[in-house]
């Protein structure tokens, strides 16, 4: 089957996820800068989650641009990823509203790790459908960045119980790594 519907559905779900996250932001009570200070954990959590959701949207866009079709496995794998992404507003609010307490930071990281696992499953389903000698397979390569991200997320969740700021720092590190433009798919598409 064609990939157009899965792309449109994914775009819609990602837009709703971001909308829900922004609606969780509260208007400060007061008119000076000091009114903003109590909101910094919620705002920081929102920014981190917005970046993470944006990274997934960008990567999904690039992945689907290099494939011609999808099948039932791909549809379910994509829904699996969207499920974990749809929990991002909840885990974001949990972490931000509890001022980066240990358990909320660990839960947030578990959601990130589950998103990374789901992304890997989706990439595997697309690879299985299209084969080794395709633009998608060549662009994906061995997906070192994806594997490294998952490993860092798992370590971050565990290290959160040592100190929650280690976990937060590692989540920021992974987001920063992905903010560097990933040109794997663009290079293959240009050829």
PDB file of C-alpha atoms in Angstrom:
ATOM      1  CA  UNK A   1       0.000   0.000   0.000  1.00  0.00           C
ATOM      2  CA  UNK A   2       1.065   3.590  -0.472  1.00  0.00           C
ATOM      3  CA  UNK A   3       2.804   5.539   2.246  1.00  0.00           C
ATOM      4  CA  UNK A   4       0.779   8.763   1.999  1.00  0.00           C
ATOM      5  CA  UNK A   5      -1.840   7.920   4.599  1.00  0.00           C
ATOM      6  CA  UNK A   6       0.682   6.793   7.210  1.00  0.00           C
ATOM      7  CA  UNK A   7       2.667  10.010   6.673  1.00  0.00           C
ATOM      8  CA  UNK A   8      -0.443  12.171   7.024  1.00  0.00           C
ATOM      9  CA  UNK A   9      -1.622  10.286  10.105  1.00  0.00           C
ATOM     10  CA  UNK A  10       1.819  10.552  11.713  1.00  0.00           C
ATOM     11  CA  UNK A  11       1.945  14.300  11.014  1.00  0.00           C
ATOM     12  CA  UNK A  12      -1.478  14.726  12.602  1.00  0.00           C
ATOM     13  CA  UNK A  13      -0.600  12.748  15.723  1.00  0.00           C
ATOM     14  CA  UNK A  14       2.676  14.638  16.178  1.00  0.00           C
ATOM     15  CA  UNK A  15       0.829  17.954  15.828  1.00  0.00           C
ATOM     16  CA  UNK A  16      -1.671  16.881  18.487  1.00  0.00           C
ATOM     17  CA  UNK A  17       1.130  15.755  20.828  1.00  0.00           C
ATOM     18  CA  UNK A  18       2.836  19.137  20.564  1.00  0.00           C
ATOM     19  CA  UNK A  19      -0.482  20.940  21.026  1.00  0.00           C
ATOM     20  CA  UNK A  20      -1.245  18.985  24.191  1.00  0.00           C
ATOM     21  CA  UNK A  21       2.222  19.734  25.555  1.00  0.00           C
ATOM     22  CA  UNK A  22       1.899  23.470  24.967  1.00  0.00           C
ATOM     23  CA  UNK A  23      -1.556  23.536  26.544  1.00  0.00           C
ATOM     24  CA  UNK A  24       0.046  22.220  29.740  1.00  0.00           C
ATOM     25  CA  UNK A  25       2.024  25.454  30.052  1.00  0.00           C
ATOM     26  CA  UNK A  26       0.403  27.820  32.520  1.00  0.00           C
ATOM     27  CA  UNK A  27       0.299  31.603  32.294  1.00  0.00           C
ATOM     28  CA  UNK A  28       2.529  33.185  34.945  1.00  0.00           C
ATOM     29  CA  UNK A  29       0.787  35.114  37.721  1.00  0.00           C
ATOM     30  CA  UNK A  30       2.542  38.446  37.898  1.00  0.00           C
ATOM     31  CA  UNK A  31       4.042  40.933  35.565  1.00  0.00           C
ATOM     32  CA  UNK A  32       7.745  40.827  36.267  1.00  0.00           C
ATOM     33  CA  UNK A  33      10.521  38.321  35.638  1.00  0.00           C
ATOM     34  CA  UNK A  34      10.177  36.831  39.105  1.00  0.00           C
ATOM     35  CA  UNK A  35       6.759  35.479  38.071  1.00  0.00           C
ATOM     36  CA  UNK A  36       8.505  33.303  35.479  1.00  0.00           C
ATOM     37  CA  UNK A  37      10.984  31.666  37.846  1.00  0.00           C
ATOM     38  CA  UNK A  38       8.591  29.117  39.395  1.00  0.00           C
ATOM     39  CA  UNK A  39       7.671  27.946  35.883  1.00  0.00           C
ATOM     40  CA  UNK A  40      11.194  27.165  34.673  1.00  0.00           C
ATOM     41  CA  UNK A  41      11.010  23.376  35.334  1.00  0.00           C
ATOM     42  CA  UNK A  42       7.774  23.055  33.349  1.00  0.00           C
ATOM     43  CA  UNK A  43       9.081  25.251  30.532  1.00  0.00           C
ATOM     44  CA  UNK A  44      12.443  23.453  30.375  1.00  0.00           C
ATOM     45  CA  UNK A  45      10.652  20.087  30.272  1.00  0.00           C
ATOM     46  CA  UNK A  46       8.424  21.378  27.466  1.00  0.00           C
ATOM     47  CA  UNK A  47      11.396  22.607  25.421  1.00  0.00           C
ATOM     48  CA  UNK A  48      13.217  19.283  25.838  1.00  0.00           C
ATOM     49  CA  UNK A  49      10.120  17.313  24.839  1.00  0.00           C
ATOM     50  CA  UNK A  50       9.327  19.614  21.915  1.00  0.00           C
ATOM     51  CA  UNK A  51      12.841  19.021  20.610  1.00  0.00           C
ATOM     52  CA  UNK A  52      12.530  15.251  21.089  1.00  0.00           C
ATOM     53  CA  UNK A  53       9.151  15.040  19.363  1.00  0.00           C
ATOM     54  CA  UNK A  54      10.495  17.273  16.587  1.00  0.00           C
ATOM     55  CA  UNK A  55      13.493  14.995  16.131  1.00  0.00           C
ATOM     56  CA  UNK A  56      11.235  11.968  15.734  1.00  0.00           C
ATOM     57  CA  UNK A  57       8.972  13.831  13.296  1.00  0.00           C
ATOM     58  CA  UNK A  58      11.988  14.916  11.251  1.00  0.00           C
ATOM     59  CA  UNK A  59      13.464  11.406  11.198  1.00  0.00           C
ATOM     60  CA  UNK A  60      10.128   9.835  10.274  1.00  0.00           C
ATOM     61  CA  UNK A  61       9.737  12.344   7.447  1.00  0.00           C
ATOM     62  CA  UNK A  62      13.185  11.444   6.118  1.00  0.00           C
ATOM     63  CA  UNK A  63      12.589   7.710   6.486  1.00  0.00           C
ATOM     64  CA  UNK A  64       9.241   7.714   4.708  1.00  0.00           C
ATOM     65  CA  UNK A  65      10.661   9.930   1.959  1.00  0.00           C
ATOM     66  CA  UNK A  66      13.056   7.134   0.975  1.00  0.00           C
ATOM     67  CA  UNK A  67      10.507   4.303   0.846  1.00  0.00           C
ATOM     68  CA  UNK A  68       7.838   3.554  -1.720  1.00  0.00           C
ATOM     69  CA  UNK A  69       5.309   1.535   0.239  1.00  0.00           C
ATOM     70  CA  UNK A  70       4.230   0.273   3.641  1.00  0.00           C
ATOM     71  CA  UNK A  71       2.616  -2.924   4.857  1.00  0.00           C
ATOM     72  CA  UNK A  72       0.755  -4.077   7.961  1.00  0.00           C
ATOM     73  CA  UNK A  73       3.978  -4.540   9.949  1.00  0.00           C
ATOM     74  CA  UNK A  74       5.070  -1.002   9.174  1.00  0.00           C
ATOM     75  CA  UNK A  75       1.661   0.397  10.089  1.00  0.00           C
ATOM     76  CA  UNK A  76       1.702  -1.377  13.466  1.00  0.00           C
ATOM     77  CA  UNK A  77       5.324  -0.445  14.102  1.00  0.00           C
ATOM     78  CA  UNK A  78       4.492   3.194  13.359  1.00  0.00           C
ATOM     79  CA  UNK A  79       1.484   3.053  15.700  1.00  0.00           C
ATOM     80  CA  UNK A  80       3.731   1.536  18.357  1.00  0.00           C
ATOM     81  CA  UNK A  81       6.089   4.512  18.071  1.00  0.00           C
ATOM     82  CA  UNK A  82       3.206   6.981  18.077  1.00  0.00           C
ATOM     83  CA  UNK A  83       1.848   5.354  21.243  1.00  0.00           C
ATOM     84  CA  UNK A  84       5.051   6.040  23.183  1.00  0.00           C
ATOM     85  CA  UNK A  85       5.320   9.521  21.679  1.00  0.00           C
ATOM     86  CA  UNK A  86       1.721  10.209  22.719  1.00  0.00           C
ATOM     87  CA  UNK A  87       2.752   9.655  26.339  1.00  0.00           C
ATOM     88  CA  UNK A  88       5.315  12.458  26.042  1.00  0.00           C
ATOM     89  CA  UNK A  89       2.871  15.165  27.232  1.00  0.00           C
ATOM     90  CA  UNK A  90       2.155  13.143  30.392  1.00  0.00           C
ATOM     91  CA  UNK A  91       5.767  12.293  31.200  1.00  0.00           C
ATOM     92  CA  UNK A  92       6.811  15.856  30.388  1.00  0.00           C
ATOM     93  CA  UNK A  93       4.244  17.327  32.776  1.00  0.00           C
ATOM     94  CA  UNK A  94       5.101  14.728  35.426  1.00  0.00           C
ATOM     95  CA  UNK A  95       8.782  15.682  35.292  1.00  0.00           C
ATOM     96  CA  UNK A  96       8.292  19.444  35.060  1.00  0.00           C
ATOM     97  CA  UNK A  97       5.570  19.843  37.648  1.00  0.00           C
ATOM     98  CA  UNK A  98       7.550  17.757  40.140  1.00  0.00           C
ATOM     99  CA  UNK A  99      10.680  19.876  39.618  1.00  0.00           C
ATOM    100  CA  UNK A 100      12.822  17.033  38.280  1.00  0.00           C
ATOM    101  CA  UNK A 101      12.276  14.654  41.187  1.00  0.00           C
ATOM    102  CA  UNK A 102      13.933  11.253  40.758  1.00  0.00           C
ATOM    103  CA  UNK A 103      10.955   9.063  39.823  1.00  0.00           C
ATOM    104  CA  UNK A 104       9.432  11.533  37.320  1.00  0.00           C
ATOM    105  CA  UNK A 105      12.834  11.971  35.635  1.00  0.00           C
ATOM    106  CA  UNK A 106      13.209   8.182  35.427  1.00  0.00           C
ATOM    107  CA  UNK A 107       9.684   7.779  34.017  1.00  0.00           C
ATOM    108  CA  UNK A 108      10.430  10.455  31.409  1.00  0.00           C
ATOM    109  CA  UNK A 109      13.604   8.598  30.438  1.00  0.00           C
ATOM    110  CA  UNK A 110      11.765   5.292  30.254  1.00  0.00           C
ATOM    111  CA  UNK A 111       9.358   6.908  27.781  1.00  0.00           C
ATOM    112  CA  UNK A 112      12.308   8.175  25.727  1.00  0.00           C
ATOM    113  CA  UNK A 113      13.869   4.701  25.762  1.00  0.00           C
ATOM    114  CA  UNK A 114      10.591   3.098  24.679  1.00  0.00           C
ATOM    115  CA  UNK A 115      10.291   5.643  21.850  1.00  0.00           C
ATOM    116  CA  UNK A 116      13.822   4.713  20.743  1.00  0.00           C
ATOM    117  CA  UNK A 117      12.989   0.991  20.836  1.00  0.00           C
ATOM    118  CA  UNK A 118       9.809   1.596  18.837  1.00  0.00           C
ATOM    119  CA  UNK A 119      11.750   3.668  16.288  1.00  0.00           C
ATOM    120  CA  UNK A 120      14.214   0.791  15.894  1.00  0.00           C
ATOM    121  CA  UNK A 121      11.342  -1.653  15.352  1.00  0.00           C
ATOM    122  CA  UNK A 122       9.842   0.661  12.716  1.00  0.00           C
ATOM    123  CA  UNK A 123      13.173   1.006  10.925  1.00  0.00           C
ATOM    124  CA  UNK A 124      13.544  -2.773  10.991  1.00  0.00           C
ATOM    125  CA  UNK A 125      10.046  -3.266   9.535  1.00  0.00           C
ATOM    126  CA  UNK A 126      10.787  -0.798   6.733  1.00  0.00           C
ATOM    127  CA  UNK A 127      14.141  -2.464   6.073  1.00  0.00           C
ATOM    128  CA  UNK A 128      12.517  -5.904   5.930  1.00  0.00           C
ATOM    129  CA  UNK A 129       9.888  -4.640   3.470  1.00  0.00           C
ATOM    130  CA  UNK A 130      12.297  -2.843   1.135  1.00  0.00           C
ATOM    131  CA  UNK A 131      15.439  -4.996   1.368  1.00  0.00           C
ATOM    132  CA  UNK A 132      19.153  -4.328   1.637  1.00  0.00           C
ATOM    133  CA  UNK A 133      19.802  -2.767  -1.754  1.00  0.00           C
ATOM    134  CA  UNK A 134      17.493   0.236  -1.389  1.00  0.00           C
ATOM    135  CA  UNK A 135      17.894   3.932  -0.694  1.00  0.00           C
ATOM    136  CA  UNK A 136      16.327   3.394   2.715  1.00  0.00           C
ATOM    137  CA  UNK A 137      18.767   0.639   3.746  1.00  0.00           C
ATOM    138  CA  UNK A 138      21.743   2.612   2.474  1.00  0.00           C
ATOM    139  CA  UNK A 139      20.642   5.749   4.304  1.00  0.00           C
ATOM    140  CA  UNK A 140      19.894   3.960   7.563  1.00  0.00           C
ATOM    141  CA  UNK A 141      23.205   2.117   7.528  1.00  0.00           C
ATOM    142  CA  UNK A 142      23.977   0.547  10.890  1.00  0.00           C
ATOM    143  CA  UNK A 143      22.125   3.369  12.719  1.00  0.00           C
ATOM    144  CA  UNK A 144      24.925   4.030  15.216  1.00  0.00           C
ATOM    145  CA  UNK A 145      23.222   7.203  16.368  1.00  0.00           C
ATOM    146  CA  UNK A 146      20.002   5.340  17.145  1.00  0.00           C
ATOM    147  CA  UNK A 147      21.758   2.532  19.006  1.00  0.00           C
ATOM    148  CA  UNK A 148      23.887   4.985  20.978  1.00  0.00           C
ATOM    149  CA  UNK A 149      20.776   7.006  21.890  1.00  0.00           C
ATOM    150  CA  UNK A 150      18.984   3.940  23.241  1.00  0.00           C
ATOM    151  CA  UNK A 151      22.026   2.916  25.287  1.00  0.00           C
ATOM    152  CA  UNK A 152      22.340   6.430  26.740  1.00  0.00           C
ATOM    153  CA  UNK A 153      18.613   6.517  27.600  1.00  0.00           C
ATOM    154  CA  UNK A 154      18.841   3.223  29.470  1.00  0.00           C
ATOM    155  CA  UNK A 155      21.962   4.374  31.320  1.00  0.00           C
ATOM    156  CA  UNK A 156      20.293   7.698  32.103  1.00  0.00           C
ATOM    157  CA  UNK A 157      17.253   6.037  33.647  1.00  0.00           C
ATOM    158  CA  UNK A 158      19.480   3.952  35.898  1.00  0.00           C
ATOM    159  CA  UNK A 159      21.782   6.867  36.766  1.00  0.00           C
ATOM    160  CA  UNK A 160      18.770   8.995  37.642  1.00  0.00           C
ATOM    161  CA  UNK A 161      18.519   6.967  40.832  1.00  0.00           C
ATOM    162  CA  UNK A 162      22.060   8.077  41.696  1.00  0.00           C
ATOM    163  CA  UNK A 163      21.295  11.710  40.879  1.00  0.00           C
ATOM    164  CA  UNK A 164      18.357  12.925  38.810  1.00  0.00           C
ATOM    165  CA  UNK A 165      20.450  15.679  37.191  1.00  0.00           C
ATOM    166  CA  UNK A 166      22.668  13.041  35.572  1.00  0.00           C
ATOM    167  CA  UNK A 167      19.572  11.656  33.873  1.00  0.00           C
ATOM    168  CA  UNK A 168      18.410  15.097  32.759  1.00  0.00           C
ATOM    169  CA  UNK A 169      21.898  15.917  31.434  1.00  0.00           C
ATOM    170  CA  UNK A 170      21.986  12.687  29.432  1.00  0.00           C
ATOM    171  CA  UNK A 171      18.538  13.354  27.953  1.00  0.00           C
ATOM    172  CA  UNK A 172      19.786  16.786  26.876  1.00  0.00           C
ATOM    173  CA  UNK A 173      22.946  15.194  25.462  1.00  0.00           C
ATOM    174  CA  UNK A 174      20.981  12.805  23.239  1.00  0.00           C
ATOM    175  CA  UNK A 175      18.739  15.633  22.009  1.00  0.00           C
ATOM    176  CA  UNK A 176      21.835  17.713  21.246  1.00  0.00           C
ATOM    177  CA  UNK A 177      23.384  14.838  19.286  1.00  0.00           C
ATOM    178  CA  UNK A 178      20.239  14.611  17.149  1.00  0.00           C
ATOM    179  CA  UNK A 179      20.019  18.384  16.656  1.00  0.00           C
ATOM    180  CA  UNK A 180      23.141  18.096  14.533  1.00  0.00           C
ATOM    181  CA  UNK A 181      21.520  17.575  11.135  1.00  0.00           C
ATOM    182  CA  UNK A 182      21.343  13.921  10.155  1.00  0.00           C
ATOM    183  CA  UNK A 183      22.272  13.943   6.482  1.00  0.00           C
ATOM    184  CA  UNK A 184      22.142  10.179   5.888  1.00  0.00           C
ATOM    185  CA  UNK A 185      18.788  10.290   4.117  1.00  0.00           C
ATOM    186  CA  UNK A 186      19.419  13.576   2.278  1.00  0.00           C
ATOM    187  CA  UNK A 187      22.668  12.230   0.789  1.00  0.00           C
ATOM    188  CA  UNK A 188      20.940   9.097  -0.510  1.00  0.00           C
ATOM    189  CA  UNK A 189      17.978  11.027  -1.916  1.00  0.00           C
ATOM    190  CA  UNK A 190      20.286  13.423  -3.781  1.00  0.00           C
ATOM    191  CA  UNK A 191      22.044  10.504  -5.550  1.00  0.00           C
TER     192      UNK A 191
END
